[in-house]
Coordinates of C-alpha atoms in Angstrom, one line a residue:
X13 CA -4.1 45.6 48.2
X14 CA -1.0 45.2 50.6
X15 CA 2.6 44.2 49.1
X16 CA 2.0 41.0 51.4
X17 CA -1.3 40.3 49.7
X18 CA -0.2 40.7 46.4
X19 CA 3.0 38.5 46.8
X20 CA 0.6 36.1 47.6
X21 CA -1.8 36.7 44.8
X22 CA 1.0 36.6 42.2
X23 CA 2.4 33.1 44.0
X24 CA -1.4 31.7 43.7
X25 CA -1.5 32.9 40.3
X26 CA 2.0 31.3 38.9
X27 CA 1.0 28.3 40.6
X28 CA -2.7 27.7 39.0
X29 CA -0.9 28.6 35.5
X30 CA 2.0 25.7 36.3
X31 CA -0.6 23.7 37.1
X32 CA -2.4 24.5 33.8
X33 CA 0.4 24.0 31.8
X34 CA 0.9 20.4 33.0
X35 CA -2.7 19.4 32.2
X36 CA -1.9 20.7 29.2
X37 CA 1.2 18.6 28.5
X38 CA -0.1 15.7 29.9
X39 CA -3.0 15.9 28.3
X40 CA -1.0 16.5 25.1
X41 CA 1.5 13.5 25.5
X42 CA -1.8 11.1 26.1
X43 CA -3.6 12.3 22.8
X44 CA 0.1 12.1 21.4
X45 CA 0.4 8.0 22.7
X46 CA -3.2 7.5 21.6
X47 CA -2.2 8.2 17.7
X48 CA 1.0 6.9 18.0
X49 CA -0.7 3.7 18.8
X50 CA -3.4 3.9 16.1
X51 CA -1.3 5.2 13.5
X52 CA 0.3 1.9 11.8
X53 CA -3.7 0.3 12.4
X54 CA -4.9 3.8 10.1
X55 CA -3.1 2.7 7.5
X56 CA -3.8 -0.5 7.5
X57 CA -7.4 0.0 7.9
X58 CA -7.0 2.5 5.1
X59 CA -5.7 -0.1 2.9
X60 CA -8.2 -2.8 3.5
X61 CA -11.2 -0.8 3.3
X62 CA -9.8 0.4 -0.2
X63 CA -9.6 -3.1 -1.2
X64 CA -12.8 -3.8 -0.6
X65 CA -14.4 -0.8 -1.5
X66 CA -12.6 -0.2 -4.8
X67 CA -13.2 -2.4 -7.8
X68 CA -10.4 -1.1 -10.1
X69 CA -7.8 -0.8 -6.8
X70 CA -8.3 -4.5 -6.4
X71 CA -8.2 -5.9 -10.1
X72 CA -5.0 -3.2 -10.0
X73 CA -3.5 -5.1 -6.9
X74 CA -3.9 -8.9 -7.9
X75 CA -3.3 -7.9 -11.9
X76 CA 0.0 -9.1 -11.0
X77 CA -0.4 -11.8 -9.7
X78 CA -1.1 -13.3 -13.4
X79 CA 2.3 -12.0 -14.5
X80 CA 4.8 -13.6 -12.3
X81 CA 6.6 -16.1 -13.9
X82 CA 6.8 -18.7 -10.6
X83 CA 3.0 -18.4 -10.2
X84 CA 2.4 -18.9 -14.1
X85 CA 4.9 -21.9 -13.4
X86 CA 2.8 -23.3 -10.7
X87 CA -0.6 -23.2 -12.5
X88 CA 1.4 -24.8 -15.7
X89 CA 2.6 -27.5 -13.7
X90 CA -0.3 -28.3 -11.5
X91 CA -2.6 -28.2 -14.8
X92 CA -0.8 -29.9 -16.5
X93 CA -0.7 -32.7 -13.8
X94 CA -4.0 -33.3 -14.0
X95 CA -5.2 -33.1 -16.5
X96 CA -2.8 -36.1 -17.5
X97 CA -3.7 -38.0 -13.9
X98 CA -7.4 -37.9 -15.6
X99 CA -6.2 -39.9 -18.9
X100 CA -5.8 -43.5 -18.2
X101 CA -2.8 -44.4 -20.0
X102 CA -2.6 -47.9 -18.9
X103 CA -5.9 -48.4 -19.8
X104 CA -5.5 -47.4 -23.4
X105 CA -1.7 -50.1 -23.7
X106 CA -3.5 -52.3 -22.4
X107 CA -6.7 -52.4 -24.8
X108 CA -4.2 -52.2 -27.5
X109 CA -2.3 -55.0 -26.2
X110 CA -5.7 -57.1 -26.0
X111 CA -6.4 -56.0 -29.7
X112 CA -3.0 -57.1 -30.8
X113 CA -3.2 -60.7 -28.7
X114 CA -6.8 -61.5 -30.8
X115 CA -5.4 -60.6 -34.1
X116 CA -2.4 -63.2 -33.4
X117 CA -0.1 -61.2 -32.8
X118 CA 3.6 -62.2 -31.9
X119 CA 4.0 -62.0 -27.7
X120 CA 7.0 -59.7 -28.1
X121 CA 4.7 -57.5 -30.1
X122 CA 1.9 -57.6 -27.0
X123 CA 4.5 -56.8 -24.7
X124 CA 6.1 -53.8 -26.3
X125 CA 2.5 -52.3 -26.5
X126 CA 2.0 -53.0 -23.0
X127 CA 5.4 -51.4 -22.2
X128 CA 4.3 -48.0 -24.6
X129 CA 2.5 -47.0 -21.2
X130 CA 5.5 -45.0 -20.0
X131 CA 6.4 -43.3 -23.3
X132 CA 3.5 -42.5 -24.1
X133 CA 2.3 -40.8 -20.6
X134 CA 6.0 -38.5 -20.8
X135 CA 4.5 -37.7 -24.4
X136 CA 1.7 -36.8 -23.4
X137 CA 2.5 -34.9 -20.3
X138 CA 5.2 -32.8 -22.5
X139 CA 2.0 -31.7 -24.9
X140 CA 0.2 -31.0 -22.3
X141 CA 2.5 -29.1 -20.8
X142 CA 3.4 -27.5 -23.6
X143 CA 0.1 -26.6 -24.4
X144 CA -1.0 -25.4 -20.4
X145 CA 1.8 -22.8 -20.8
X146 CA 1.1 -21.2 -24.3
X147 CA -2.7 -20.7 -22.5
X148 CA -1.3 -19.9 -19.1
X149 CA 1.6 -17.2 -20.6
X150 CA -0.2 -15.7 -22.5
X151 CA -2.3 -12.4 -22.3
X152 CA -5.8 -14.4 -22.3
X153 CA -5.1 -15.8 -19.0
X154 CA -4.7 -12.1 -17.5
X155 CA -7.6 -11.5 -19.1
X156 CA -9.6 -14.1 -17.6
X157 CA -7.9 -13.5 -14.2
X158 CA -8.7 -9.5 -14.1
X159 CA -12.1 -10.5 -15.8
X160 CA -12.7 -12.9 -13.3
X161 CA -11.7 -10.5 -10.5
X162 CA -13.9 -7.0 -11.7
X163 CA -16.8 -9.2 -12.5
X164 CA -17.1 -10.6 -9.0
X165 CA -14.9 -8.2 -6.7
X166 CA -16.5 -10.5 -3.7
X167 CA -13.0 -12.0 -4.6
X168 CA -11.5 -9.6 -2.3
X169 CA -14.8 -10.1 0.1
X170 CA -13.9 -13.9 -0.2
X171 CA -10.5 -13.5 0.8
X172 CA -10.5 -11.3 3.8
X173 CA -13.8 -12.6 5.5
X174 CA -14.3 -15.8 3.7
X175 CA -18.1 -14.5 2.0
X176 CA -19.0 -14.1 -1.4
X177 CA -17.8 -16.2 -4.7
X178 CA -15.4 -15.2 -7.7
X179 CA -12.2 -16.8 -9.1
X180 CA -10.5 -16.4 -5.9
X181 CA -11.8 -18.2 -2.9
X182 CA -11.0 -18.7 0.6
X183 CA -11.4 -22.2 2.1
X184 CA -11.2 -23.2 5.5
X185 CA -7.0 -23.0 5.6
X186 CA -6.5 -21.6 2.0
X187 CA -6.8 -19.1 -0.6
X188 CA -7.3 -21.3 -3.9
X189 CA -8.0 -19.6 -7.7
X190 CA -10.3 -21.1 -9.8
X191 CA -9.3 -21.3 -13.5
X192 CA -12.7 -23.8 -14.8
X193 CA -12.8 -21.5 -17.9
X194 CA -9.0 -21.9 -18.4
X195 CA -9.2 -25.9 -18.0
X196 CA -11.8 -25.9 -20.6
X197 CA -9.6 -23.9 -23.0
X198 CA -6.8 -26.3 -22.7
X199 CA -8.8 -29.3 -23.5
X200 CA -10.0 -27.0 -26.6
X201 CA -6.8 -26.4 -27.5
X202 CA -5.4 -30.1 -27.0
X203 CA -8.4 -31.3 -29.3
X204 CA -7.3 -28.8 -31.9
X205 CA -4.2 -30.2 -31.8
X206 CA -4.7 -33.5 -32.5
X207 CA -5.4 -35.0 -29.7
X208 CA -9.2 -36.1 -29.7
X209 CA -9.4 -38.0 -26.8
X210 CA -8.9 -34.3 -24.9
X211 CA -12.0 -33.6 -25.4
X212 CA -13.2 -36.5 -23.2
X213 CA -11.1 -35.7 -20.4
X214 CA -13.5 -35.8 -17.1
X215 CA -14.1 -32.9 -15.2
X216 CA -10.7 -32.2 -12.9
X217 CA -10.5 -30.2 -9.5
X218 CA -10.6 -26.9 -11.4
X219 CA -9.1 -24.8 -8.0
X220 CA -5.1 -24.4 -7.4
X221 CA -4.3 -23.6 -4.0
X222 CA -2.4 -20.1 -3.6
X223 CA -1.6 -20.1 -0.1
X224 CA -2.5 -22.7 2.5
X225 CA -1.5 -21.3 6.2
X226 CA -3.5 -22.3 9.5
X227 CA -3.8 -19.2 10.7
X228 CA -6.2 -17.9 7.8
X229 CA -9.1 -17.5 9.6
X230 CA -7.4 -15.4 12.6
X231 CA -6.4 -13.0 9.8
X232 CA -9.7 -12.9 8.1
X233 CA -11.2 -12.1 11.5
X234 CA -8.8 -9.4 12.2
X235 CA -9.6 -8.2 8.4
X236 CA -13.3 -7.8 9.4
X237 CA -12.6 -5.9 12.3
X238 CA -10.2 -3.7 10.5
X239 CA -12.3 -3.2 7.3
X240 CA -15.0 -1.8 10.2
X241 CA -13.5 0.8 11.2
X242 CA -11.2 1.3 8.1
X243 CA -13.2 4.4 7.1
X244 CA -12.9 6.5 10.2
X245 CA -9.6 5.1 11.7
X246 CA -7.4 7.5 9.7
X247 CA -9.9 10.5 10.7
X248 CA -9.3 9.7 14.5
X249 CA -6.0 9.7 14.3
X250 CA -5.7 13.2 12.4
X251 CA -8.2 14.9 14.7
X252 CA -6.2 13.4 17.8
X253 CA -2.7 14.8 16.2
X254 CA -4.5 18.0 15.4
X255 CA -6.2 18.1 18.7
X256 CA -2.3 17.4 20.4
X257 CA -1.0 20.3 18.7
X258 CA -3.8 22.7 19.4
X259 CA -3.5 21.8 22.9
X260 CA 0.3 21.6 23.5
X261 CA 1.8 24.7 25.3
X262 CA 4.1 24.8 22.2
X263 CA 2.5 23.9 19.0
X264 CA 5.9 23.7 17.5
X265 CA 7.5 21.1 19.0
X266 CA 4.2 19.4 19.7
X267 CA 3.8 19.3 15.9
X268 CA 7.3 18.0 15.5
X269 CA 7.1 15.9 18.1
X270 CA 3.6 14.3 16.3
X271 CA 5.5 14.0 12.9
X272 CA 8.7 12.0 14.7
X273 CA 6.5 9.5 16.1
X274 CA 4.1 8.9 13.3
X275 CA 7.4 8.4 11.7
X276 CA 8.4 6.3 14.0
X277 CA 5.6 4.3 13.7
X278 CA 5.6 4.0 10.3
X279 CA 9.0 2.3 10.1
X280 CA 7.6 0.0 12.7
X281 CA 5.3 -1.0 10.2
X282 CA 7.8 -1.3 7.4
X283 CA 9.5 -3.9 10.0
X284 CA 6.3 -6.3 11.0
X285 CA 5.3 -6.3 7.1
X286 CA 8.9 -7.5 6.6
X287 CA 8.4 -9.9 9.9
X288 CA 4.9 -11.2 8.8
X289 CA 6.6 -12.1 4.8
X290 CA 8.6 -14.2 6.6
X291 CA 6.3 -15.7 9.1
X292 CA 3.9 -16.1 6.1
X293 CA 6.4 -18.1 4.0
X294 CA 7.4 -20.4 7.2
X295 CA 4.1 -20.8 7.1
X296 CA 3.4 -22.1 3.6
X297 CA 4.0 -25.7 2.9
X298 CA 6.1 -26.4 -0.4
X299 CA 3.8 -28.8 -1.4
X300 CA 1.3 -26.2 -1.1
X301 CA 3.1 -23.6 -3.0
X302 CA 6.8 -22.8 -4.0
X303 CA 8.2 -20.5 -1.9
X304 CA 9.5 -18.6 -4.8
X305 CA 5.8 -18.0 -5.7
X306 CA 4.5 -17.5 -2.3
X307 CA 6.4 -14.4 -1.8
X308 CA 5.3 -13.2 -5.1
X309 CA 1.8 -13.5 -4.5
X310 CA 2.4 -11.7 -0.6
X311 CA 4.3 -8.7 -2.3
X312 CA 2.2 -8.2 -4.8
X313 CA -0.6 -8.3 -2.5
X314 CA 0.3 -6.0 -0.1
X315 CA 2.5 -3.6 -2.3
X316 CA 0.2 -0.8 -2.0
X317 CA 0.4 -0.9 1.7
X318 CA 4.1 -0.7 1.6
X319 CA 3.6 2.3 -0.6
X320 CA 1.0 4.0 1.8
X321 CA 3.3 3.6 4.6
X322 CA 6.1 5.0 2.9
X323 CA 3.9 7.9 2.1
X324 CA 3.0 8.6 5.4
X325 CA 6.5 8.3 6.6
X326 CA 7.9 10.8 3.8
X327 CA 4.9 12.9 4.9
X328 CA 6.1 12.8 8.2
X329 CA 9.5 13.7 7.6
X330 CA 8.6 16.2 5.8
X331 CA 6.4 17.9 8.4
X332 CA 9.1 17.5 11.1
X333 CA 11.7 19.4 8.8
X334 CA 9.7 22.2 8.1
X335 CA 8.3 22.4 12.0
X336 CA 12.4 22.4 12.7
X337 CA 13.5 25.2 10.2
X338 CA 10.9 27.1 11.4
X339 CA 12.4 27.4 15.3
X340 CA 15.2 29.5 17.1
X341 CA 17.8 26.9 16.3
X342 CA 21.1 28.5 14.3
X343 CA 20.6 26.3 11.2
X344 CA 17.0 27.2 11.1
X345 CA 17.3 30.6 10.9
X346 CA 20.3 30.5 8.7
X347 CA 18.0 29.0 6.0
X348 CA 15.3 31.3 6.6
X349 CA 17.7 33.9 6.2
X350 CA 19.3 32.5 3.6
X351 CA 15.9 32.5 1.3
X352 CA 14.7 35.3 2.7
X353 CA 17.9 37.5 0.8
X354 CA 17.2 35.1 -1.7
X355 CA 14.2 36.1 -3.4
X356 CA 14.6 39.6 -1.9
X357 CA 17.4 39.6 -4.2
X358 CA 16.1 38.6 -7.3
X359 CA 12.9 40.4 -6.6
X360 CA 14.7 43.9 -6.1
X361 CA 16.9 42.7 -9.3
X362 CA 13.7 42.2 -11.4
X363 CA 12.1 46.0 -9.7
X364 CA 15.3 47.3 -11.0
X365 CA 14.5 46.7 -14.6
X366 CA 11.3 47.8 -14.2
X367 CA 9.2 44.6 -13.3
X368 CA 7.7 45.7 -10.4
X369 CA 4.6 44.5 -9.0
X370 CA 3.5 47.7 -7.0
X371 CA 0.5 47.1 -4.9
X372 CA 0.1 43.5 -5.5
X373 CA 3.7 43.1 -4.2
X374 CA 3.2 45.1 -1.1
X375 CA -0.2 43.5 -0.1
X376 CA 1.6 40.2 -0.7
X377 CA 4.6 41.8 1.6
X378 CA 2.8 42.6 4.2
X379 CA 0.5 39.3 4.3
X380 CA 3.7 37.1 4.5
X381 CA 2.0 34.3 6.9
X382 CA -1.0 34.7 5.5
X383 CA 0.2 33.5 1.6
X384 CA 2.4 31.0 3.3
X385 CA -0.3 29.4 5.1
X386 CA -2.8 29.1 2.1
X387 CA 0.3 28.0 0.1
X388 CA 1.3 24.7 2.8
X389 CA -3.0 24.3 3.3
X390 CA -3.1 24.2 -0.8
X391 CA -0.7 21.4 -0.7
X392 CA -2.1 19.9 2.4
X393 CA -5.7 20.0 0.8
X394 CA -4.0 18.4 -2.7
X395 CA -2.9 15.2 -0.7
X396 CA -6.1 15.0 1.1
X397 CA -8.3 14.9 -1.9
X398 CA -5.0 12.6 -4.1
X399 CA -6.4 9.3 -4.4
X400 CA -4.1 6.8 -3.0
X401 CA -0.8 9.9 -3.1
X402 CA 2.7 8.1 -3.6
X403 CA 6.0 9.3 -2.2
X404 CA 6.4 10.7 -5.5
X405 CA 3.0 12.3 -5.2
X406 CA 4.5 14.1 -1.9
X407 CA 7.4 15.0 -3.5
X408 CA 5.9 17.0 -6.4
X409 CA 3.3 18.7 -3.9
X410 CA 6.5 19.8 -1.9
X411 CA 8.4 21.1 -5.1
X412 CA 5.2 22.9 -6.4
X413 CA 4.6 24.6 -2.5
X414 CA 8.3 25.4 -2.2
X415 CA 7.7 26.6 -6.0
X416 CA 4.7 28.9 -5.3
X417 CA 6.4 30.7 -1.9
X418 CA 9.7 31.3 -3.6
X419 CA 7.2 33.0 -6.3
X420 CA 5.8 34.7 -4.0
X421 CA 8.8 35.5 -2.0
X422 CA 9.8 37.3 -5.4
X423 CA 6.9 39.4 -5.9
X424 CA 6.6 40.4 -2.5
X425 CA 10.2 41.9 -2.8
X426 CA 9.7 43.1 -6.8
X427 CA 7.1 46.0 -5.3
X428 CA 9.7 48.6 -5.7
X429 CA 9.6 49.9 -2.5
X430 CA 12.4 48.9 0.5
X431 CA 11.1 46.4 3.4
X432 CA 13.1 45.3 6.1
X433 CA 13.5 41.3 6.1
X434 CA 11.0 39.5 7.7
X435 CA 12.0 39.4 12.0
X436 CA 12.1 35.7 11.8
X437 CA 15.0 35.9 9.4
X438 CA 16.8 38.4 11.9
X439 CA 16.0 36.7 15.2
X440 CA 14.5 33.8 16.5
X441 CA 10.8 33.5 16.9
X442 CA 9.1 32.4 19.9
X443 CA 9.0 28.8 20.4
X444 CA 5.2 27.7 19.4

């Protein structure tokens, strides 16, 4: 082959490998949009299929709900409301008035009865009340409520596609709780008080509206389609980042650059849930529901996807940091240098006393990215298979991995025998 010939062979050849390498980035940057894009809907879809899938996650979310003093005020109130709008008070002056009139009674007399109507409704309406919130406040109201809730967990079916029947239930604009077993208490308790005409109280509207909003059944709709693909969602979006980093020409940065955006994404999130409590409390009437108690209700509800969120963006952060401390920058290899004479210091210290680990030490010296990668996949695996991990959860994966490779840092170096430090902590490595 000529000099001529082979100039052009090597200018074919760099040219088919630039061309290679941009498929590869711009294939990499389109899987990279793609689970940008899909990441915030993951979670959500995460979330929703959890709720409807798990029993004890849902009684755990609306528990709550039972707790909160405005909502506990509400129910009192309402309650208490009608079950006094269902005694006719004027009806029961006014028969003592006629009884007063036929036994000859003095007019003045007649007319005081007649005028007992008012005092005697407040009367009323403060032992009712009084009443409504012992049963309401009290720990047998949560238990009917989470009772309610496990024995029919179509509640959270109910809610998010309007099917199914329990103690909460989703009307055409609303999410209303029925409390018929509490009503019936209350008139129990109200008879055992005293007051015997309780016990022949009609039958009130037993529901008390939660939320009332217009666009309920555009969220419900969105709820179905999310609770569809709630169980694979989350996969596609790991095997697309895991698929960008494979395929990036750099699986450094492309892994860093993965964890900034999910990140960023995540905080996106963080913002429309803030966006949508406020829309969602605009949206609430006050003669619906206080707005004290409506935002209640919304952050209890959605609590656990706040948390999920803020896991994933911890998560995120987290991957991005070590992707960073593992590249040629200064700082990075200053802190890979830094624990590197670390624990090859208090390895050799420990060998110098006569703790050495001989063979053990040097196999785990000379498999250094072998025991760090089982160590990061260990914690990897642990959040995988956590049910529902916290930021806290994160956290004490990351101090136990950091634990174990310090450990192991220690051992390697407590062989006995000199090793040079690891060429990462005396250069940069290659980029990817």
């Amino acid at each position: 082959m000529s000099a001529a010939e082979r100039e052009e062979y090597e200018r074919l050849r760099k040219a088919a490998h630039g061309r290679h390498r941009r498929l590869r980035y711009a294939a990499t940057s389109v899987l990279l949009l793609v689970a940008f894009l899909l990441a915030p809907l993951a979670v959500v879809a995460a979330w929703v299929d959890s709720e409807v899938s798990d029993t004890d996650r849902y009684v755990q979310t609306v528990a709550p709900i039972a707790t909160e003093p405005s909502v506990q005020n509400t129910v009192t109130d309402r309650l208490t409301t009608r079950v006094v709008d269902s005694v006719d008070v004027a009806a029961f002056t006014d028969a003592i008035g006629r009884t007063l009139q036929r036994e000859g009674a003095p007019p003045q007399v007649v007319q005081g009865a007649e005028a007992l109507t008012g005092p005697l409704k407040s009367a009323l309406t403060s032992a009712v009340h009084s009443v409504v919130n012992k049963v309401v406040t009290s720990d047998r109201f949560a238990e009917v409520w989470d009772d309610a809730n496990r024995r029919a967990h179509a509640a959270v079916v109910k809610v998010l596609t309007g099917e199914g029947n329990s103690a909460i239930q989703a009307g055409t604009d609303s999410i209303d709780l029925n409390l018929g077993t509490l009503i019936d208490e209350v008139k129990k308790d109200l008879v055992d008080r005293g007051f015997d005409q309780a016990s022949k109280i009609p039958d009130v509207d037993k529901t008390i509206t939660l939320l009332e909003t217009d666009k309920l059944n555009e969220a419900q709709d969105a709820m179905r389609l999310l609770d569809v693909v709630g169980t694979w969602l989350p996969v596609v979006v790991l095997a697309l980042s895991a698929l960008a980093v494979w395929s990036g020409p750099a699986h450094r940065v492309a892994l860093m650059s993965t964890a900034i955006g999910i990140g960023i994404m995540m905080i996106v999130l963080l913002v429309g849930l803030a966006v949508m409590r406020s829309v969602y409390l605009d949206s609430v009437p006050p003669s619906a529901l206080p707005r004290n108690a409506a935002a209640d209700i919304y952050d209890t509800f959605i609590r656990f996807l706040r948390n999920s969120t803020v896991t994933v963006l911890v998560i995120a952060v987290i991957t991005a940091l070590a992707a960073f401390l593992y590249g040629p920058s200064r700082p990075s290899r200053w802190v890979r240098s830094t624990a590197a004479k670390g624990t090859g210091a208090t390895g050799r210290a420990m060998a110098s006393r006569g703790l050495r680990t001989g063979g053990t030490g040097r196999w785990l010296a000379t498999h250094v990215k072998w025991t760090t990668g089982i160590a990061i996949g260990g914690g990897a695996l642990a959040l995988v298979l956590w049910n529902y991990p916290t930021p806290g959860a994160v956290a004490l994966v990351l101090g136990i991995v950091v634990l174990v490779l310090i450990v192991l840092g220690v051992l390697a170096a407590a062989s006995g025998t000199e090793r040079r430090p690891p060429a990462d902590s005396r250069s940069a490595p290659t980029p990817g």
